[in-house]
């Protein structure tokens, strides 16, 4: 379960130099795909933090997956942006990686450019990022290879800030087991009802194509919704 850079934009919208939240998601994916996703975890805890400074901003998130008996794994992303001028452009550097009880996930480093913006009252925010992506040989049967990733991020506050619609969409070049390239799609829109300044109830829907590796019936397209709560510090 990947998370958003939109928290950074929403933090700017609140005219704050930093923001942090923790989310708890109950994932229904295994109920929808009992064969293809039999091993998918149902509970994920996510910690996100954004911090701005005079040069740009930091952002990171960590997802921790739980089963009834184990902490199954953890996945994280950390990024740094350096502002370029005053038109919303920035240089973007990022690292992605994690591990579970059976080994590590394939790690990747990204570098590229971002264009960030908002409307007059910051109720609508957006970011577009184009990056070179380098996958590393992280474990047996993986190969190091070069890729390109295009990312779009959005945030929308509505109904007098009682509602928030935010999310991201990623496209990148992946590699099949035989080394041939394929287009990978991953998007995770979130919809929140902000009950108070700190507490929100909502959902996330992970939609992917060529992202989840499945050998049961070669299924490539998945829709995995969650029910979630969020606490904003």
Coordinates of N, CA and C in Angstrom, one line a residue:
X1 N 0.8 -1.2 0.0 CA 0.0 0.0 0.0 C 0.9 1.2 0.0
X2 N 0.9 1.9 -1.1 CA 1.7 3.1 -1.2 C 0.9 4.3 -0.8
X3 N 1.6 5.3 -0.3 CA 0.9 6.5 0.2 C 1.3 7.7 -0.6
X4 N 0.8 8.9 -0.1 CA 0.7 10.1 -0.9 C 1.8 11.1 -0.6
X5 N 2.1 11.9 -1.6 CA 2.8 13.1 -1.5 C 1.7 14.2 -1.2
X6 N 0.5 14.0 -1.4 CA -0.6 15.0 -1.2 C -0.6 15.5 0.2
X7 N -0.2 14.7 1.2 CA -0.1 15.3 2.6 C 0.8 16.5 2.6
X8 N 1.9 16.5 1.8 CA 2.8 17.6 1.8 C 2.0 18.9 1.3
X9 N 1.3 18.7 0.2 CA 0.5 19.8 -0.4 C -0.6 20.3 0.6
X10 N -1.2 19.4 1.2 CA -2.3 19.8 2.2 C -1.7 20.5 3.4
X11 N -0.5 20.1 3.7 CA 0.2 20.8 4.8 C 0.5 22.2 4.5
X12 N 1.0 22.4 3.2 CA 1.2 23.8 2.8 C -0.1 24.5 2.8
X13 N -1.2 23.9 2.4 CA -2.5 24.5 2.3 C -2.9 25.0 3.7
X14 N -2.5 24.3 4.7 CA -2.8 24.7 6.1 C -1.8 25.8 6.6
X15 N -0.9 26.2 5.7 CA 0.1 27.2 6.1 C 1.0 26.7 7.2
X16 N 1.3 25.5 7.2 CA 2.1 24.9 8.3 C 3.5 24.4 7.7
X17 N 4.5 24.5 8.5 CA 5.8 24.0 8.1 C 6.0 22.5 8.1
X18 N 5.1 21.9 8.9 CA 5.2 20.4 9.0 C 3.8 19.8 9.3
X19 N 3.7 18.6 9.0 CA 2.4 17.9 9.3 C 2.7 16.4 9.4
X20 N 1.9 15.7 10.2 CA 2.1 14.3 10.5 C 0.8 13.6 10.7
X21 N 0.6 12.4 10.2 CA -0.6 11.7 10.5 C -0.3 10.2 10.6
X22 N -1.2 9.5 11.2 CA -1.1 8.0 11.3 C -2.5 7.5 10.8
X23 N -2.4 6.4 10.0 CA -3.6 5.8 9.4 C -3.7 4.3 9.8
X24 N -4.9 3.8 10.0 CA -5.1 2.4 10.2 C -6.1 1.9 9.1
X25 N -5.7 1.0 8.3 CA -6.5 0.5 7.2 C -6.9 -1.0 7.3
X26 N -8.2 -1.3 7.1 CA -8.6 -2.7 7.0 C -8.8 -2.9 5.5
X27 N -8.0 -3.9 5.0 CA -8.0 -4.1 3.5 C -8.9 -5.3 3.2
X28 N -9.8 -5.0 2.2 CA -10.8 -6.1 1.7 C -10.3 -6.9 0.5
X29 N -9.1 -6.6 0.1 CA -8.6 -7.3 -1.1 C -8.6 -8.8 -1.1
X30 N -8.3 -9.4 0.1 CA -8.3 -10.8 0.2 C -9.7 -11.4 0.1
X31 N -10.7 -10.6 0.5 CA -12.1 -11.0 0.4 C -12.5 -11.0 -1.1
X32 N -12.0 -10.1 -1.8 CA -12.4 -10.0 -3.3 C -11.7 -11.0 -4.1
X33 N -10.4 -11.3 -3.8 CA -9.6 -12.2 -4.6 C -9.0 -13.3 -3.7
X34 N -9.9 -14.2 -3.3 CA -9.5 -15.2 -2.3 C -8.4 -16.1 -2.8
X35 N -8.3 -16.3 -4.1 CA -7.3 -17.2 -4.7 C -6.0 -16.3 -5.0
X36 N -6.2 -15.3 -5.8 CA -5.0 -14.5 -6.3 C -4.3 -13.8 -5.2
X37 N -5.1 -13.3 -4.2 CA -4.4 -12.5 -3.1 C -4.7 -13.2 -1.7
X38 N -4.5 -14.5 -1.7 CA -4.7 -15.2 -0.4 C -3.8 -14.8 0.6
X39 N -2.6 -14.3 0.3 CA -1.6 -13.9 1.3 C -1.6 -12.4 1.6
X40 N -2.5 -11.7 1.0 CA -2.6 -10.2 1.2 C -3.0 -9.9 2.7
X41 N -2.3 -9.0 3.3 CA -2.6 -8.7 4.7 C -3.8 -7.8 4.8
X42 N -4.6 -7.9 5.9 CA -5.8 -7.2 6.0 C -5.6 -5.9 6.8
X43 N -4.6 -5.8 7.6 CA -4.4 -4.6 8.4 C -3.1 -3.9 8.1
X44 N -3.1 -2.6 7.9 CA -1.9 -1.9 7.6 C -1.9 -0.6 8.4
X45 N -0.8 -0.3 9.1 CA -0.6 0.9 9.8 C 0.3 1.8 9.0
X46 N -0.1 3.0 8.8 CA 0.7 4.0 8.0 C 1.1 5.2 8.8
X47 N 2.3 5.6 8.8 CA 2.8 6.8 9.3 C 3.3 7.7 8.2
X48 N 2.9 8.9 8.1 CA 3.3 9.9 7.1 C 3.8 11.2 7.8
X49 N 4.8 11.8 7.3 CA 5.3 13.1 7.8 C 5.8 13.9 6.7
X50 N 5.5 15.2 6.7 CA 6.0 16.2 5.8 C 6.6 17.4 6.6
X51 N 7.7 17.9 6.1 CA 8.3 19.0 6.7 C 9.0 19.9 5.7
X52 N 8.6 21.2 5.7 CA 9.1 22.2 4.8 C 10.2 23.0 5.5
X53 N 11.2 23.4 4.7 CA 12.2 24.3 5.2 C 12.6 25.4 4.1
X54 N 13.6 26.1 4.3 CA 13.9 27.2 3.4 C 14.3 26.8 2.0
X55 N 14.8 25.5 1.9 CA 15.3 25.0 0.6 C 14.2 24.2 -0.2
X56 N 13.2 23.6 0.5 CA 12.3 22.8 -0.1 C 11.5 22.0 0.9
X57 N 11.5 20.7 0.8 CA 10.7 19.9 1.8 C 11.2 18.4 1.8
X58 N 10.9 17.8 2.9 CA 11.1 16.4 3.1 C 9.7 15.7 3.2
X59 N 9.6 14.5 2.8 CA 8.4 13.7 3.0 C 8.8 12.2 3.1
X60 N 8.1 11.5 4.1 CA 8.3 10.1 4.1 C 7.0 9.4 4.6
X61 N 6.9 8.1 4.3 CA 5.8 7.3 4.9 C 6.4 5.9 5.1
X62 N 5.8 5.2 6.1 CA 6.1 3.8 6.4 C 4.8 3.1 6.5
X63 N 4.7 2.0 5.7 CA 3.5 1.1 5.9 C 4.0 -0.2 6.6
X64 N 3.2 -0.6 7.6 CA 3.5 -1.8 8.4 C 2.3 -2.7 8.3
X65 N 2.5 -3.9 7.7 CA 1.4 -4.9 7.5 C 1.4 -5.9 8.7
X66 N 0.2 -6.2 9.2 CA 0.0 -7.1 10.3 C -0.8 -8.3 9.9
X67 N -0.5 -9.4 10.4 CA -1.4 -10.6 10.4 C -1.8 -10.9 11.9
X68 N -2.5 -11.9 12.1 CA -2.9 -12.3 13.5 C -1.7 -12.6 14.4
X69 N -0.7 -13.2 13.7 CA 0.4 -13.7 14.5 C 1.7 -12.9 14.4
X70 N 1.8 -12.1 13.3 CA 3.1 -11.5 13.0 C 3.0 -10.1 12.5
X71 N 4.1 -9.4 12.6 CA 4.3 -8.2 11.8 C 4.9 -8.7 10.5
X72 N 4.1 -8.6 9.4 CA 4.4 -9.3 8.2 C 5.5 -8.6 7.4
X73 N 5.5 -7.3 7.4 CA 6.5 -6.5 6.6 C 6.3 -5.1 6.8
X74 N 7.3 -4.3 6.2 CA 7.3 -2.9 6.3 C 7.8 -2.4 4.9
X75 N 7.2 -1.3 4.4 CA 7.6 -0.7 3.2 C 7.6 0.8 3.4
X76 N 8.6 1.5 2.9 CA 8.7 3.0 3.1 C 9.3 3.7 1.9
X77 N 8.9 5.0 1.8 CA 9.5 5.9 0.8 C 9.9 7.2 1.5
X78 N 11.0 7.7 1.1 CA 11.5 9.0 1.6 C 11.9 9.8 0.4
X79 N 11.5 11.1 0.4 CA 11.9 12.0 -0.7 C 12.3 13.3 -0.2
X80 N 13.1 14.0 -1.0 CA 13.5 15.4 -0.7 C 13.3 16.2 -2.0
X81 N 12.7 17.4 -1.8 CA 12.6 18.3 -2.9 C 13.3 19.6 -2.7
X82 N 14.0 20.1 -3.7 CA 14.7 21.4 -3.6 C 14.0 22.3 -4.6
X83 N 13.5 23.4 -4.0 CA 12.8 24.4 -4.8 C 13.7 25.0 -5.9
X84 N 13.1 25.2 -7.1 CA 13.8 25.9 -8.2 C 12.9 27.1 -8.6
X85 N 13.4 28.3 -8.2 CA 12.6 29.5 -8.6 C 11.3 29.6 -7.8
X86 N 10.4 30.4 -8.2 CA 9.2 30.7 -7.5 C 7.9 30.3 -8.3
X87 N 8.1 29.4 -9.3 CA 7.0 29.0 -10.2 C 6.4 27.6 -9.8
X88 N 6.9 27.0 -8.7 CA 6.4 25.7 -8.3 C 7.3 24.6 -8.8
X89 N 8.4 24.8 -9.5 CA 9.3 23.8 -9.9 C 10.2 23.4 -8.8
X90 N 10.6 22.1 -8.8 CA 11.5 21.5 -7.8 C 12.3 20.3 -8.3
X91 N 13.5 20.1 -7.8 CA 14.2 18.9 -8.0 C 13.8 17.9 -7.0
X92 N 13.6 16.6 -7.5 CA 13.0 15.6 -6.6 C 14.0 14.4 -6.5
X93 N 14.3 14.0 -5.3 CA 15.1 12.8 -5.1 C 14.4 11.9 -4.1
X94 N 14.4 10.5 -4.4 CA 13.5 9.6 -3.6 C 14.2 8.2 -3.5
X95 N 13.9 7.6 -2.4 CA 14.3 6.2 -2.2 C 13.1 5.4 -1.8
X96 N 12.9 4.2 -2.4 CA 11.8 3.3 -2.0 C 12.4 1.9 -1.7
X97 N 11.8 1.3 -0.6 CA 12.3 0.0 -0.2 C 11.6 -0.6 1.0
X98 N 11.8 -1.8 1.3 CA 11.2 -2.5 2.4 C 11.5 -3.9 2.5
X99 N 10.9 -4.6 3.4 CA 11.1 -6.0 3.6 C 9.9 -6.7 4.3
X100 N 9.9 -8.0 4.2 CA 8.9 -8.8 4.9 C 9.5 -10.0 5.6
X101 N 8.8 -10.9 6.1 CA 9.3 -12.0 6.9 C 10.1 -12.9 6.0
X102 N 10.0 -12.8 4.7 CA 10.6 -13.7 3.8 C 11.8 -13.1 3.0
X103 N 12.0 -11.8 3.1 CA 13.1 -11.1 2.4 C 12.8 -9.7 2.2
X104 N 13.6 -9.1 1.3 CA 13.4 -7.7 1.0 C 12.6 -7.5 -0.2
X105 N 12.0 -6.3 -0.3 CA 11.3 -5.9 -1.6 C 12.4 -5.3 -2.5
X106 N 12.1 -5.3 -3.8 CA 13.1 -4.7 -4.7 C 13.2 -3.2 -4.5
X107 N 14.4 -2.7 -4.2 CA 14.6 -1.3 -3.9 C 14.8 -0.5 -5.1
X108 N 14.5 0.8 -5.0 CA 14.6 1.7 -6.2 C 15.0 3.1 -5.7
X109 N 15.7 3.8 -6.5 CA 16.1 5.2 -6.3 C 15.5 6.0 -7.5
X110 N 15.0 7.2 -7.2 CA 14.5 8.1 -8.2 C 15.0 9.5 -8.2
X111 N 15.2 10.1 -9.3 CA 15.6 11.5 -9.4 C 15.0 12.1 -10.6
X112 N 14.5 13.4 -10.4 CA 13.8 14.0 -11.5 C 13.3 15.4 -11.1
X113 N 12.2 15.8 -11.7 CA 11.7 17.1 -11.5 C 10.2 17.1 -11.1
X114 N 9.8 18.1 -10.4 CA 8.4 18.2 -9.9 C 7.9 19.6 -10.2
X115 N 6.6 19.6 -10.5 CA 5.9 20.9 -10.6 C 4.7 20.9 -9.7
X116 N 4.7 21.7 -8.6 CA 3.7 21.8 -7.6 C 2.9 23.1 -7.7
X117 N 1.6 22.9 -7.4 CA 0.7 24.1 -7.5 C -0.5 24.0 -6.6
X118 N -1.3 25.1 -6.6 CA -2.5 25.2 -5.8 C -3.3 26.3 -6.3
X119 N -4.6 26.4 -5.9 CA -5.5 27.5 -6.2 C -5.3 28.6 -5.1
X120 N -6.1 29.6 -5.2 CA -5.8 30.8 -4.3 C -5.9 30.5 -2.8
X121 N -6.9 29.7 -2.4 CA -7.1 29.4 -1.0 C -6.6 28.0 -0.6
X122 N -5.8 27.4 -1.5 CA -5.1 26.1 -1.2 C -6.1 25.0 -1.0
X123 N -7.3 25.1 -1.3 CA -8.3 24.0 -1.2 C -8.1 23.0 -2.3
X124 N -7.4 23.3 -3.4 CA -7.0 22.4 -4.5 C -5.5 22.5 -4.6
X125 N -4.9 21.3 -4.6 CA -3.4 21.2 -4.8 C -3.1 20.1 -5.8
X126 N -1.9 20.2 -6.4 CA -1.5 19.2 -7.4 C 0.0 19.2 -7.4
X127 N 0.5 18.1 -7.9 CA 1.9 17.9 -8.2 C 2.1 16.9 -9.4
X128 N 3.0 17.2 -10.3 CA 3.3 16.3 -11.4 C 4.8 16.1 -11.3
X129 N 5.2 14.8 -11.3 CA 6.7 14.5 -11.2 C 7.1 13.6 -12.3
X130 N 8.2 13.9 -13.0 CA 8.8 13.0 -14.0 C 10.2 12.6 -13.5
X131 N 10.4 11.3 -13.4 CA 11.7 10.9 -12.8 C 12.3 9.7 -13.5
X132 N 13.6 9.7 -13.5 CA 14.4 8.5 -13.8 C 14.3 7.6 -12.6
X133 N 14.1 6.3 -12.8 CA 14.0 5.3 -11.7 C 14.9 4.2 -11.9
X134 N 15.7 3.9 -10.9 CA 16.7 2.8 -11.0 C 16.3 1.7 -10.0
X135 N 15.9 0.5 -10.5 CA 15.7 -0.6 -9.7 C 17.0 -1.3 -9.4
X136 N 17.2 -1.8 -8.2 CA 18.4 -2.5 -7.8 C 18.2 -4.0 -7.7
X137 N 19.2 -4.8 -7.9 CA 19.1 -6.2 -7.6 C 19.0 -6.4 -6.1
X138 N 17.9 -6.7 -5.6 CA 17.7 -6.7 -4.1 C 17.6 -8.1 -3.6
X139 N 17.4 -9.1 -4.3 CA 17.3 -10.5 -3.9 C 17.4 -11.4 -5.1
X140 N 17.5 -12.7 -4.8 CA 17.6 -13.6 -5.9 C 16.4 -13.5 -6.9
X141 N 16.7 -13.7 -8.2 CA 15.7 -13.7 -9.2 C 15.2 -12.2 -9.5
X142 N 15.9 -11.2 -9.0 CA 15.7 -9.9 -9.5 C 16.9 -9.3 -10.2
X143 N 16.6 -8.4 -11.1 CA 17.7 -7.8 -11.9 C 17.6 -6.2 -11.7
X144 N 18.8 -5.6 -11.7 CA 18.9 -4.2 -11.8 C 18.5 -3.7 -13.2
X145 N 17.7 -2.7 -13.2 CA 17.3 -2.1 -14.5 C 16.9 -0.7 -14.4
X146 N 16.9 0.0 -15.5 CA 16.5 1.4 -15.6 C 15.1 1.6 -16.0
X147 N 14.4 2.6 -15.4 CA 13.0 2.9 -15.7 C 12.7 4.4 -15.7
X148 N 11.5 4.7 -16.0 CA 11.0 6.1 -16.0 C 9.7 6.1 -15.3
X149 N 9.4 7.0 -14.4 CA 8.2 7.1 -13.7 C 7.5 8.4 -13.8
X150 N 6.2 8.5 -14.1 CA 5.4 9.7 -14.2 C 4.4 9.6 -13.0
X151 N 4.4 10.6 -12.2 CA 3.5 10.6 -11.0 C 2.6 11.9 -11.0
X152 N 1.4 11.7 -10.7 CA 0.5 12.8 -10.5 C -0.1 12.7 -9.1
X153 N -0.3 13.8 -8.4 CA -0.8 13.9 -7.1 C -1.8 15.0 -7.0
X154 N -2.9 14.7 -6.2 CA -3.9 15.8 -6.1 C -4.4 15.8 -4.7
X155 N -5.0 16.9 -4.3 CA -5.6 17.1 -3.0 C -6.8 18.1 -3.1
X156 N -7.9 17.7 -2.6 CA -9.1 18.6 -2.7 C -9.8 18.6 -1.4
X157 N -10.0 19.8 -0.8 CA -10.8 19.9 0.4 C -12.2 20.5 0.0
X158 N -13.3 20.0 0.5 CA -14.6 20.5 0.1 C -15.5 20.4 1.3
X159 N -16.8 21.0 1.1 CA -17.8 21.0 2.2 C -17.2 21.6 3.4
X160 N -16.7 22.8 3.3 CA -16.1 23.5 4.4 C -15.1 22.7 5.2
X161 N -14.2 22.0 4.4 CA -13.1 21.2 4.9 C -13.6 19.9 5.6
X162 N -14.9 19.6 5.6 CA -15.3 18.4 6.2 C -15.0 17.2 5.3
X163 N -14.8 17.4 4.0 CA -14.4 16.3 3.1 C -13.0 16.6 2.5
X164 N -12.3 15.5 2.3 CA -11.0 15.5 1.6 C -10.9 14.4 0.6
X165 N -10.6 14.8 -0.7 CA -10.4 13.8 -1.7 C -9.0 14.0 -2.2
X166 N -8.1 13.0 -2.0 CA -6.7 13.1 -2.3 C -6.2 11.8 -2.9
X167 N -5.0 11.8 -3.5 CA -4.5 10.6 -4.1 C -3.3 10.8 -5.0
X168 N -2.9 9.7 -5.6 CA -1.8 9.8 -6.5 C -2.1 8.8 -7.6
X169 N -1.4 8.9 -8.8 CA -1.4 7.9 -9.8 C 0.1 7.9 -10.3
X170 N 0.6 6.6 -10.4 CA 1.9 6.4 -10.9 C 1.9 5.5 -12.2
X171 N 2.7 5.9 -13.1 CA 3.0 5.0 -14.3 C 4.5 4.8 -14.3
X172 N 5.0 3.6 -14.5 CA 6.4 3.4 -14.7 C 6.6 2.1 -15.5
X173 N 7.8 2.0 -16.0 CA 8.2 0.8 -16.8 C 8.7 -0.2 -15.8
X174 N 8.0 -1.4 -15.8 CA 8.4 -2.5 -15.1 C 9.0 -3.5 -16.0
X175 N 9.5 -4.6 -15.4 CA 10.1 -5.7 -16.1 C 9.5 -7.0 -15.8
X176 N 9.1 -7.8 -16.8 CA 8.6 -9.1 -16.6 C 9.8 -10.1 -16.2
X177 N 9.4 -11.3 -15.8 CA 10.4 -12.3 -15.4 C 11.4 -12.6 -16.6
X178 N 10.9 -12.5 -17.8 CA 11.7 -12.8 -19.0 C 12.5 -11.5 -19.4
X179 N 12.5 -10.4 -18.7 CA 13.2 -9.2 -19.0 C 12.5 -8.3 -19.9
X180 N 11.4 -8.6 -20.5 CA 10.6 -7.7 -21.3 C 9.9 -6.6 -20.5
X181 N 9.9 -5.4 -21.0 CA 9.3 -4.3 -20.3 C 7.7 -4.4 -20.3
X182 N 7.1 -3.7 -19.3 CA 5.7 -3.6 -19.3 C 5.3 -2.3 -18.6
X183 N 4.2 -1.7 -18.9 CA 3.7 -0.5 -18.2 C 3.0 -0.9 -17.0
X184 N 3.4 -0.3 -15.8 CA 2.8 -0.6 -14.6 C 1.9 0.6 -14.2
X185 N 0.7 0.4 -13.7 CA -0.2 1.5 -13.2 C -0.5 1.2 -11.8
X186 N -0.4 2.2 -11.0 CA -0.8 2.2 -9.6 C -1.4 3.5 -9.2
X187 N -2.7 3.5 -8.7 CA -3.3 4.7 -8.2 C -4.0 4.3 -6.9
X188 N -4.1 5.3 -5.9 CA -4.7 5.0 -4.6 C -5.4 6.3 -4.2
X189 N -6.6 6.5 -4.7 CA -7.4 7.7 -4.3 C -7.9 7.4 -2.9
X190 N -8.0 8.4 -2.0 CA -8.5 8.4 -0.7 C -9.7 9.4 -0.6
X191 N -10.7 9.0 0.2 CA -11.8 9.9 0.5 C -12.0 9.9 2.0
X192 N -12.0 11.1 2.6 CA -12.1 11.2 4.0 C -13.2 12.1 4.5
X193 N -13.9 11.7 5.5 CA -14.8 12.6 6.3 C -14.0 13.1 7.5
X194 N -13.8 14.4 7.6 CA -13.0 14.9 8.7 C -13.9 15.3 9.9
X195 N -14.1 14.3 10.8 CA -15.0 14.5 11.9 C -14.6 15.6 12.8
X196 N -13.3 15.8 13.0 CA -12.7 16.9 13.8 C -11.5 17.3 13.1
X197 N -10.8 18.3 13.7 CA -9.5 18.8 13.1 C -8.5 17.7 13.1
X198 N -8.6 16.7 14.0 CA -7.6 15.7 14.1 C -8.1 14.3 13.6
X199 N -9.3 14.0 13.7 CA -9.8 12.6 13.4 C -10.6 12.6 12.1
X200 N -10.3 11.5 11.3 CA -11.0 11.4 10.0 C -11.3 9.9 9.8
X201 N -12.5 9.7 9.1 CA -12.9 8.3 8.7 C -13.0 8.3 7.2
X202 N -12.5 7.2 6.6 CA -12.6 7.2 5.2 C -12.3 5.9 4.5
X203 N -11.8 6.0 3.3 CA -11.5 4.8 2.5 C -10.4 5.1 1.5
X204 N -9.7 4.1 1.2 CA -8.7 4.1 0.1 C -9.0 3.0 -0.8
X205 N -8.8 3.2 -2.1 CA -9.0 2.2 -3.1 C -7.8 2.1 -4.0
X206 N -7.1 1.0 -3.8 CA -5.9 0.7 -4.6 C -6.3 0.0 -5.9
X207 N -6.0 0.7 -7.0 CA -6.3 0.2 -8.4 C -4.9 0.0 -9.1
X208 N -4.7 -1.2 -9.6 CA -3.4 -1.5 -10.2 C -3.5 -2.4 -11.4
X209 N -2.5 -2.2 -12.2 CA -2.3 -3.1 -13.4 C -0.9 -3.5 -13.5
X210 N -0.5 -4.7 -13.6 CA 0.9 -5.2 -13.7 C 1.7 -4.9 -12.4
X211 N 1.0 -4.6 -11.3 CA 1.7 -4.3 -10.1 C 1.8 -5.5 -9.2
X212 N 0.7 -6.2 -9.0 CA 0.7 -7.4 -8.1 C 1.0 -8.6 -9.0
X213 N 2.1 -9.3 -8.5 CA 2.6 -10.5 -9.2 C 1.7 -11.7 -8.8
X214 N 1.1 -12.3 -9.8 CA 0.1 -13.4 -9.6 C 0.4 -14.6 -10.6
X215 N 0.6 -15.8 -10.1 CA 0.8 -16.9 -10.9 C -0.4 -17.8 -11.1
X216 N -1.5 -17.5 -10.4 CA -2.6 -18.4 -10.3 C -3.3 -18.5 -11.7
X217 N -3.7 -17.3 -12.2 CA -4.4 -17.2 -13.5 C -3.9 -16.1 -14.4
X218 N -2.7 -15.5 -14.1 CA -2.2 -14.4 -14.8 C -3.0 -13.2 -14.8
X219 N -3.8 -13.0 -13.7 CA -4.6 -11.8 -13.5 C -3.6 -10.6 -13.2
X220 N -3.9 -9.5 -13.9 CA -3.0 -8.3 -13.8 C -3.7 -7.1 -13.2
X221 N -5.0 -7.0 -13.3 CA -5.8 -5.9 -12.8 C -6.5 -6.2 -11.5
X222 N -6.3 -5.3 -10.5 CA -6.9 -5.5 -9.2 C -7.4 -4.2 -8.7
X223 N -8.5 -4.3 -7.9 CA -9.1 -3.2 -7.2 C -9.2 -3.6 -5.7
X224 N -8.5 -3.0 -4.8 CA -8.5 -3.4 -3.4 C -8.9 -2.2 -2.6
X225 N -10.1 -2.2 -2.0 CA -10.6 -1.1 -1.2 C -10.2 -1.3 0.3
X226 N -10.2 -0.2 1.1 CA -10.0 -0.4 2.5 C -11.0 0.5 3.2
X227 N -11.2 0.2 4.5 CA -11.9 1.1 5.4 C -10.9 1.6 6.4
X228 N -10.9 2.9 6.7 CA -9.7 3.5 7.4 C -10.1 4.6 8.4
X229 N -9.3 4.8 9.3 CA -9.3 5.9 10.2 C -8.0 6.6 10.2
X230 N -8.0 7.9 10.5 CA -6.7 8.7 10.4 C -6.7 9.7 11.6
X231 N -5.6 9.9 12.2 CA -5.4 10.9 13.2 C -4.3 11.8 12.7
X232 N -4.6 13.1 12.6 CA -3.7 14.2 12.2 C -3.2 14.8 13.5
X233 N -1.8 14.8 13.6 CA -1.2 15.4 14.8 C -1.1 16.9 14.6

